[in-house]
Short mmCIF file of C-alpha atoms and ligand atoms in Angstrom, two decimals:
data_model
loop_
_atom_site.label_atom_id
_atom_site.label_comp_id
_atom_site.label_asym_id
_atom_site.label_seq_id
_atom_site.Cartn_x
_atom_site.Cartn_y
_atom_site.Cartn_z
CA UNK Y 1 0.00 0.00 0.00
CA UNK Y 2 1.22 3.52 -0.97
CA UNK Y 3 -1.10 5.78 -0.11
CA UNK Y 4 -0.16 6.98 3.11
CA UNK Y 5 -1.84 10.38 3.17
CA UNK Y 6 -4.62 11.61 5.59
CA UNK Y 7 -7.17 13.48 3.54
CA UNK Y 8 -9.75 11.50 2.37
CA UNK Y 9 -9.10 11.16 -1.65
CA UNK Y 10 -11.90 11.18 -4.49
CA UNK Y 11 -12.35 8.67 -7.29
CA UNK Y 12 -14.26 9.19 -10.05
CA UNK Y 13 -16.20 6.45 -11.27
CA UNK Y 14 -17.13 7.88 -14.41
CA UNK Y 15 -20.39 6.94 -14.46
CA UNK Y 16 -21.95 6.12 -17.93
CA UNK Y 17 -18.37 7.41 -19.12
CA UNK Y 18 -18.85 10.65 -17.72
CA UNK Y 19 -16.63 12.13 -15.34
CA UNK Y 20 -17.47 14.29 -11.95
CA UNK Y 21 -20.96 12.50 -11.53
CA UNK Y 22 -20.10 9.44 -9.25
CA UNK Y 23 -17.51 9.88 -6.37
CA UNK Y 24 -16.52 7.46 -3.92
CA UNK Y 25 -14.28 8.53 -0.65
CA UNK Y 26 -11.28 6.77 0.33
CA UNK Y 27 -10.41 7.79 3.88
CA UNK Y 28 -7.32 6.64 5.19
CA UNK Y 29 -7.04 4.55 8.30
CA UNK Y 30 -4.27 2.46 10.08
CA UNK Y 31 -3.40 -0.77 7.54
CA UNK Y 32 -5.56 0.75 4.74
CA UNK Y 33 -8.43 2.39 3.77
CA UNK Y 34 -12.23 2.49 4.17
CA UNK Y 35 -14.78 3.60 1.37
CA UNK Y 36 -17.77 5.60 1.68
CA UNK Y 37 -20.32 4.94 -0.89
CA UNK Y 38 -18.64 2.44 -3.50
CA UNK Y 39 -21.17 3.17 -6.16
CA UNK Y 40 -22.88 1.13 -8.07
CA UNK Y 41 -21.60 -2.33 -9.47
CA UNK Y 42 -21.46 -1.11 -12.93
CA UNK Y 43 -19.05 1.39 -11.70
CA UNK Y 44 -16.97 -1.47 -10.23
CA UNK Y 45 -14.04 -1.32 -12.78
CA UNK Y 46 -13.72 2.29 -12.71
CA UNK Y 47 -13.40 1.91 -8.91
CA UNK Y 48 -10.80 -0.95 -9.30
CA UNK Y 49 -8.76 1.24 -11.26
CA UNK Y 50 -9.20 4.12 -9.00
CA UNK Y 51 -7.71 1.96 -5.96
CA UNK Y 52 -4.64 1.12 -8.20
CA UNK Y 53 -4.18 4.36 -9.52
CA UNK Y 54 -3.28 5.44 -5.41
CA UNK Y 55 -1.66 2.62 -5.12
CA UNK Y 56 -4.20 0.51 -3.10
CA UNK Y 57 -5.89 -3.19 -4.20
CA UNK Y 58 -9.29 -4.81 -2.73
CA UNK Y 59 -7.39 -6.38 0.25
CA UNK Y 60 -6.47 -3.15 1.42
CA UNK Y 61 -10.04 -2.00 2.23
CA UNK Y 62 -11.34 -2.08 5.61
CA UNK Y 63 -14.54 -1.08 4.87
CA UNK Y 64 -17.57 0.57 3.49
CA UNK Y 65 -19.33 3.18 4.60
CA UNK Y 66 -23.06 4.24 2.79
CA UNK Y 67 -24.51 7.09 3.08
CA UNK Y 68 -27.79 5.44 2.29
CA UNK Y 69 -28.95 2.58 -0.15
CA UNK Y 70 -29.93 4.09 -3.33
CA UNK Y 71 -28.06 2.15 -6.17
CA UNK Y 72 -25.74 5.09 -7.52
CA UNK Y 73 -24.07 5.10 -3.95
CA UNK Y 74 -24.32 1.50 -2.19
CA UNK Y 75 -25.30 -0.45 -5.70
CA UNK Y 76 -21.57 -2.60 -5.33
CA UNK Y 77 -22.34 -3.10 -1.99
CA UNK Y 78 -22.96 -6.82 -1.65
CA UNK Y 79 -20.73 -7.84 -4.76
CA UNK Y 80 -17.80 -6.49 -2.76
CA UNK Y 81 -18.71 -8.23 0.85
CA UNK Y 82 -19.66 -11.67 -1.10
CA UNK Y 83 -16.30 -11.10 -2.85
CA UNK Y 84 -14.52 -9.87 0.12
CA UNK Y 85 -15.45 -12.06 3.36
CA UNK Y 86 -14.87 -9.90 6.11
CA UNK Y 87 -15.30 -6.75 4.87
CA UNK Y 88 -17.88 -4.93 7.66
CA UNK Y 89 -20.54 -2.52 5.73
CA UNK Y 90 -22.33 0.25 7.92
CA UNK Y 91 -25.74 1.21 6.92
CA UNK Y 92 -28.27 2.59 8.55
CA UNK Y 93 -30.44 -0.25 10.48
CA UNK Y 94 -33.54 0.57 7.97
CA UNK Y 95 -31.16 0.35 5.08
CA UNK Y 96 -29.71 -2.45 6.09
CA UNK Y 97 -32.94 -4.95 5.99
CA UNK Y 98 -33.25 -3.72 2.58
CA UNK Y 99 -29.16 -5.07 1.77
CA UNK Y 100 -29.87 -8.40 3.61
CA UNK Y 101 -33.16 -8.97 1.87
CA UNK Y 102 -33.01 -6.71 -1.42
CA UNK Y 103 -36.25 -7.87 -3.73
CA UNK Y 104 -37.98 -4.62 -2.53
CA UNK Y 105 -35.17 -2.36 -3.07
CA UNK Y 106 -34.61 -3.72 -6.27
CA UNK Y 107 -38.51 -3.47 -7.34
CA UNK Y 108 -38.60 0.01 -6.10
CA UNK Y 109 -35.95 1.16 -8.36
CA UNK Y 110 -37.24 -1.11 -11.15
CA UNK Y 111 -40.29 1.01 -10.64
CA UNK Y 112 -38.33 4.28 -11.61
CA UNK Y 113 -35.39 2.91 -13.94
CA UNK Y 114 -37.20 -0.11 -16.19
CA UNK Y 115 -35.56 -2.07 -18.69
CA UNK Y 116 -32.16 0.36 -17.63
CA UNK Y 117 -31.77 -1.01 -14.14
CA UNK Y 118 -29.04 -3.19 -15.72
CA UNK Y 119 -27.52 -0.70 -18.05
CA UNK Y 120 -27.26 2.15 -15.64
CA UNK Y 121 -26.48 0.18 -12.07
CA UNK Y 122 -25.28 -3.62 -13.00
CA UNK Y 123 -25.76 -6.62 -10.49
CA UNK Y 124 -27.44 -5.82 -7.28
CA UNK Y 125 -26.57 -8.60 -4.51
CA UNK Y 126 -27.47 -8.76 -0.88
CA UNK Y 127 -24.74 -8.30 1.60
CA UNK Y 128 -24.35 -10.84 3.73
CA UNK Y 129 -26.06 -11.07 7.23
CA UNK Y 130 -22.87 -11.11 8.99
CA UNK Y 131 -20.96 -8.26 7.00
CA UNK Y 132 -23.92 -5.61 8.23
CA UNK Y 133 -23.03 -3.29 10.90
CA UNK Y 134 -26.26 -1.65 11.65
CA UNK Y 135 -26.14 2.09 12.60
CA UNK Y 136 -28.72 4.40 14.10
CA UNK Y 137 -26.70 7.28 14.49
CA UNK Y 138 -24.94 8.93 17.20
CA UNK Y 139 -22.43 6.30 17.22
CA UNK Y 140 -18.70 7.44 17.37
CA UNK Y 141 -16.86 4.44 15.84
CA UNK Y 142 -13.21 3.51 15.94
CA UNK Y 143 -11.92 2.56 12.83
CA UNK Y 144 -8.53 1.08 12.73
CA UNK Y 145 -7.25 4.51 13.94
CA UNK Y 146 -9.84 6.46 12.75
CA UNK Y 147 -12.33 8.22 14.82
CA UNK Y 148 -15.82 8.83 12.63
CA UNK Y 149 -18.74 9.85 14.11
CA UNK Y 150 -22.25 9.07 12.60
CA UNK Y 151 -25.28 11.19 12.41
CA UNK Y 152 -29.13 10.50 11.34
CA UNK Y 153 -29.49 12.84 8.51
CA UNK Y 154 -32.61 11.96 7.05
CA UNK Y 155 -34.81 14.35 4.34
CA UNK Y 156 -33.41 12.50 1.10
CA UNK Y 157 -34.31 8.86 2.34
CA UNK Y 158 -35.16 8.29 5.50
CA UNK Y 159 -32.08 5.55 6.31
CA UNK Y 160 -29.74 8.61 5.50
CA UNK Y 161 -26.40 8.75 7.72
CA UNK Y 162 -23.68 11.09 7.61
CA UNK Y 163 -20.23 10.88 8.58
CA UNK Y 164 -17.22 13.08 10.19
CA UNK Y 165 -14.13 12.34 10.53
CA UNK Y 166 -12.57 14.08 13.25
CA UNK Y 167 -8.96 14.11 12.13
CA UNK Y 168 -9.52 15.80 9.47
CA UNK Y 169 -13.18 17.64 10.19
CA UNK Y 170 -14.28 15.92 6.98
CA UNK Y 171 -17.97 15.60 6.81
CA UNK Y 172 -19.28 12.74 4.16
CA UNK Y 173 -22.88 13.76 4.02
CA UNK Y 174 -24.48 11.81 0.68
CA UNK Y 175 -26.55 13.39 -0.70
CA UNK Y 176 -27.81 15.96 2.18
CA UNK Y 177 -25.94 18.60 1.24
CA UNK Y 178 -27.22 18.38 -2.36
CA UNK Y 179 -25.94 17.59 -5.41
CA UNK Y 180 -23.21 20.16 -6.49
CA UNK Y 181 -21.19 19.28 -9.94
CA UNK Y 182 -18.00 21.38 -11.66
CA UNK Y 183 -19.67 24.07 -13.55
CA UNK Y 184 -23.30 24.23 -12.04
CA UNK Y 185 -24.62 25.64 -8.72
CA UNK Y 186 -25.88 23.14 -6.00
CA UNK Y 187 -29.52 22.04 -5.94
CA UNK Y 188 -31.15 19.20 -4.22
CA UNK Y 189 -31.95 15.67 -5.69
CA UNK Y 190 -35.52 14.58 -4.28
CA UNK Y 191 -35.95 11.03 -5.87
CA UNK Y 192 -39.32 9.66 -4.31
CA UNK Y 193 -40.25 8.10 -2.17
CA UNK Y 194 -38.96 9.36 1.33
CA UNK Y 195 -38.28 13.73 0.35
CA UNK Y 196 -39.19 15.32 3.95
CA UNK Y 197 -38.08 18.51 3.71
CA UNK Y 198 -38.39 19.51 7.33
CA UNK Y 199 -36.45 16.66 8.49
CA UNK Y 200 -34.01 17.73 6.05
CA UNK Y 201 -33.41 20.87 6.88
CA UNK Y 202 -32.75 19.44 10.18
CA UNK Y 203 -30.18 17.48 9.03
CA UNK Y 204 -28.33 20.45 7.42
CA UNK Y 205 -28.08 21.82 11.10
CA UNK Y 206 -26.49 18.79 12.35
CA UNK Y 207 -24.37 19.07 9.95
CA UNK Y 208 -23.39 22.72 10.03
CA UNK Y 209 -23.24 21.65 14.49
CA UNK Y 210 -19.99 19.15 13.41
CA UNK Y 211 -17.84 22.57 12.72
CA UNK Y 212 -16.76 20.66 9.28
CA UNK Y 213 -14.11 22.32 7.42
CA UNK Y 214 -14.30 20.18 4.40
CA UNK Y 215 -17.73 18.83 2.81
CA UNK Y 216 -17.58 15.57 0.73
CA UNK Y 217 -20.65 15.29 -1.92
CA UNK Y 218 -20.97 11.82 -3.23
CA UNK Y 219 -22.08 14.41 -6.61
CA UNK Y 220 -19.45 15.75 -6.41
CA UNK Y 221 -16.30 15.50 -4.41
CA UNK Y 222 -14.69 17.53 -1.56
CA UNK Y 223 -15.59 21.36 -1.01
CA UNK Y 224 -14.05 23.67 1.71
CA UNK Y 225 -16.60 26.00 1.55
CA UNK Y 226 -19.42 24.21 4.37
CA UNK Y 227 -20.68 27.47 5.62
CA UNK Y 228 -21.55 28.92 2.30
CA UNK Y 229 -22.42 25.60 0.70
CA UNK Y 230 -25.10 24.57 3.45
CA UNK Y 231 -26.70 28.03 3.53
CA UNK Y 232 -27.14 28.32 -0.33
CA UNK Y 233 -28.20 24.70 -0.66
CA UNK Y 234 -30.57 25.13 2.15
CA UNK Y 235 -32.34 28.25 0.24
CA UNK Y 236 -32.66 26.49 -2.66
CA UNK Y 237 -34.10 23.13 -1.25
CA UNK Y 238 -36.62 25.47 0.40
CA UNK Y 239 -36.88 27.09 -3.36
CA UNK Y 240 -37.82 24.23 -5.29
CA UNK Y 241 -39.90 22.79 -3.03
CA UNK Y 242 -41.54 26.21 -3.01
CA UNK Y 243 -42.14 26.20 -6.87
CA UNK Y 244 -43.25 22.20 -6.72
CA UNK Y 245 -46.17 23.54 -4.46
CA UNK Y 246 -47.24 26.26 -7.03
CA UNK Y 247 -46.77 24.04 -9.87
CA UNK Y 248 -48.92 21.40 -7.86
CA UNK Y 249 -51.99 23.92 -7.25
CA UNK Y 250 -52.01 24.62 -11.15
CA UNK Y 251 -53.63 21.30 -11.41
CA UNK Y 252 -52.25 20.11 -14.45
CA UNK Y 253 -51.72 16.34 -15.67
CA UNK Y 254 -48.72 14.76 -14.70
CA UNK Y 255 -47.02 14.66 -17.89
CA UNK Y 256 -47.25 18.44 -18.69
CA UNK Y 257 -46.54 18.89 -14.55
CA UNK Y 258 -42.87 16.76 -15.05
CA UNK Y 259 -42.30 18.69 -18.36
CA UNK Y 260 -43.17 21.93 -16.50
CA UNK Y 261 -41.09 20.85 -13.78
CA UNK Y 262 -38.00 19.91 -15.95
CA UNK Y 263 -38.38 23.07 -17.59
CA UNK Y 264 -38.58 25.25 -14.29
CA UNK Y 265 -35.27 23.51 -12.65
CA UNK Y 266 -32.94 23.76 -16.29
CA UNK Y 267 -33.65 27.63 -15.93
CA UNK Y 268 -33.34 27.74 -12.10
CA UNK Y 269 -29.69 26.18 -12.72
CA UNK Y 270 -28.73 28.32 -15.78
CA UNK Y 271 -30.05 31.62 -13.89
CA UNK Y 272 -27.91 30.89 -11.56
CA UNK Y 273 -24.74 30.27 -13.52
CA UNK Y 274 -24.97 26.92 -14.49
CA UNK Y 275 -23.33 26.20 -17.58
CA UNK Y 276 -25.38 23.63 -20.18
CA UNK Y 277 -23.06 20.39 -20.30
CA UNK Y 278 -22.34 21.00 -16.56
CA UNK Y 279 -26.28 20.60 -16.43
CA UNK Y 280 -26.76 17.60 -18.13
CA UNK Y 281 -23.99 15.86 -15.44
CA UNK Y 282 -25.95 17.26 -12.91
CA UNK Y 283 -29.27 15.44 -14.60
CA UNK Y 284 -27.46 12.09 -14.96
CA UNK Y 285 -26.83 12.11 -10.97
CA UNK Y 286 -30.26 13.82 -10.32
CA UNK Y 287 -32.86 13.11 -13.08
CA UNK Y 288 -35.05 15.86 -12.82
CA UNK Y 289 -38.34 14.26 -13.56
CA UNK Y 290 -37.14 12.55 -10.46
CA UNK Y 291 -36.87 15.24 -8.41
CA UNK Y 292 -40.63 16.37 -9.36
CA UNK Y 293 -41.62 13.21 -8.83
CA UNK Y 294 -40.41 13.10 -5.06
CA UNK Y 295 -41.71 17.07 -4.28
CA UNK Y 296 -44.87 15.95 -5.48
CA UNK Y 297 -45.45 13.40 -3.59
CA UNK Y 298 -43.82 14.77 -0.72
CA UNK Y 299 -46.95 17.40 -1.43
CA UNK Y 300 -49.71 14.81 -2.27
CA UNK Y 301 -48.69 13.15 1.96
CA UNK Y 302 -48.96 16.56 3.24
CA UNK Y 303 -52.21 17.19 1.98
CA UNK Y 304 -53.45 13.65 2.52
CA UNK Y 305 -52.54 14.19 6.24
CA UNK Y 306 -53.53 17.99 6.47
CA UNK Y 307 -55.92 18.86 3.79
CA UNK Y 308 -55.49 21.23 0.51
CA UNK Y 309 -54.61 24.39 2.64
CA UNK Y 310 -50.80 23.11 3.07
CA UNK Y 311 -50.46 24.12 -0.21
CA UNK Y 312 -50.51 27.43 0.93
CA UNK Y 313 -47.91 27.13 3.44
CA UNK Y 314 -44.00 27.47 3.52
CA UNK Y 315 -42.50 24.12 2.55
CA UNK Y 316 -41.24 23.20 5.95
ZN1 LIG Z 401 -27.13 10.02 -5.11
#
């Protein structure tokens, strides 16, 4: 093993052959590394040759950390620990049912992906039973030297955990600070079918209460600038789920609503500097018919529980 450092390093998996969509962390610990969020299987080459390019093979990985299930981040998750006895994989304890016993996770993205589930995410396989370590958060875990403390950070899905490393007051947050690729401002991915956006913006404050000087975005990659990062992405969470209500209470059909929708959140990233091929990376981690699919039903439970007259209150 070379890599000796103690930052956490980025590899791009090049998802669908396009760079700065997919990144996986490799944090440094005593004997080798541990990875948070491997990516999805089809991405498993790309993260092979990542390891080697730092110096590091498969044996040298102590772990996985996920951020939460959803295929682009944890999709390799039980290829590696079948391939790789004795590798431990934290998830959070609702998340990690779905690893053990994956038929519903795999329907549920079926549901939104179709005949691509195979193309986009390759081979989904369960983890093993006894490679599960089970978090809730608040745990502080001791990782062959390192010290990495977990947090609940639901809003995105509700098995969402976040992770600091103290040494280096890295925080690997998922996607809970938003999605936030070279060339286009942050914004929020809100795949259904967990978006709370109260919870979420919860979550940002637990966050923000870790003192992080460094931010790592599984879309995209490390950013020093937490303070400024977490306030602008929490304005424009609140934004779009803002303009998802209003869109909702013009009644449309759904299929003019999503084309509405995909419409509204292209010009909300180019108004605010977003250049047009750094958009479409942004859409391949975040479809945005996606994201209007998750507001609106985050919406359609609101006024299920409440009645029509939450649509004419804040988001959150
Ligand atoms: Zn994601």
């Amino acid at each position: 093993m070379h890599y000796t450092g103690r930052m956490a390093r980025t590899i791009d998996l090049h998802f669908l052959g396009t760079p700065g969509v997919i990144a996986t962390a490799v944090v440094p610990c005593d004997g080798g590394v541990l990875l948070v969020d491997p990516g999805p299987s089809s991405c498993l080459p790309a993260l092979t040759e990542g390891l080697r390019g730092i110096g590091l093979a498969w044996p040298d990985v102590r772990g996985l950390l996920l951020t939460h299930i959803h295929l682009d981040h944890a999709g390799a998750s039980g290829t590696l620990a079948q391939r790789w006895p004795g590798m431990p994989v934290y998830v959070h304890a609702i998340g990690a049912r779905h690893l053990a016993q994956p038929e519903r996770l795999v329907a549920s993205a079926t549901r939104l992906y179709g005949d691509d589930m195979a193309r986009l995410w390759g081979e989904f396989l369960a983890v093993p039973a006894d490679a599960l370590r089970p978090l809730t958060g608040g745990e502080a875990l001791a990782l062959h030297g390192r010290a990495i403390d977990v947090a609940y950070t639901p809003g995105h899905a509700v098995h969402h955990v976040s992770y600091f490393d103290r040494t280096t007051r890295t925080a690997f947050v998922g996607d809970t600070a938003g999605v936030r690729v070279e060339g286009a401002p942050v914004f929020a991915a809100t795949p259904p079918p967990d978006i709370d956006i109260a919870a979420w913006l919860a979550s940002l404050d637990t966050i923000a209460a870790w003192g992080p000087s460094s931010l790592f975005l599984t879309h995209f990659g490390a950013y020093d600038d937490p303070d400024r990062h977490v306030a602008q992405f929490r304005d424009t969470l609140v934004q779009a789920a803002t303009a998802a209500r209003d869109l909702l209470r013009t009644g449309g059909d759904d299929a003019s609503l999503v084309t509405q929708w995909q419409a509204w959140q292209r010009d909300d990233l180019r108004a605010r500097g977003g250049l047009d091929a750094a958009i479409r990376s942004a859409e391949s981690a975040a479809p945005f018919d996606q994201i209007w699919q998750g507001l609106a039903r985050y919406w359609r439970k609101r006024v299920e529980k409440d009645g029509p007259g939450v649509l004419h209150t804040p988001p959150a």
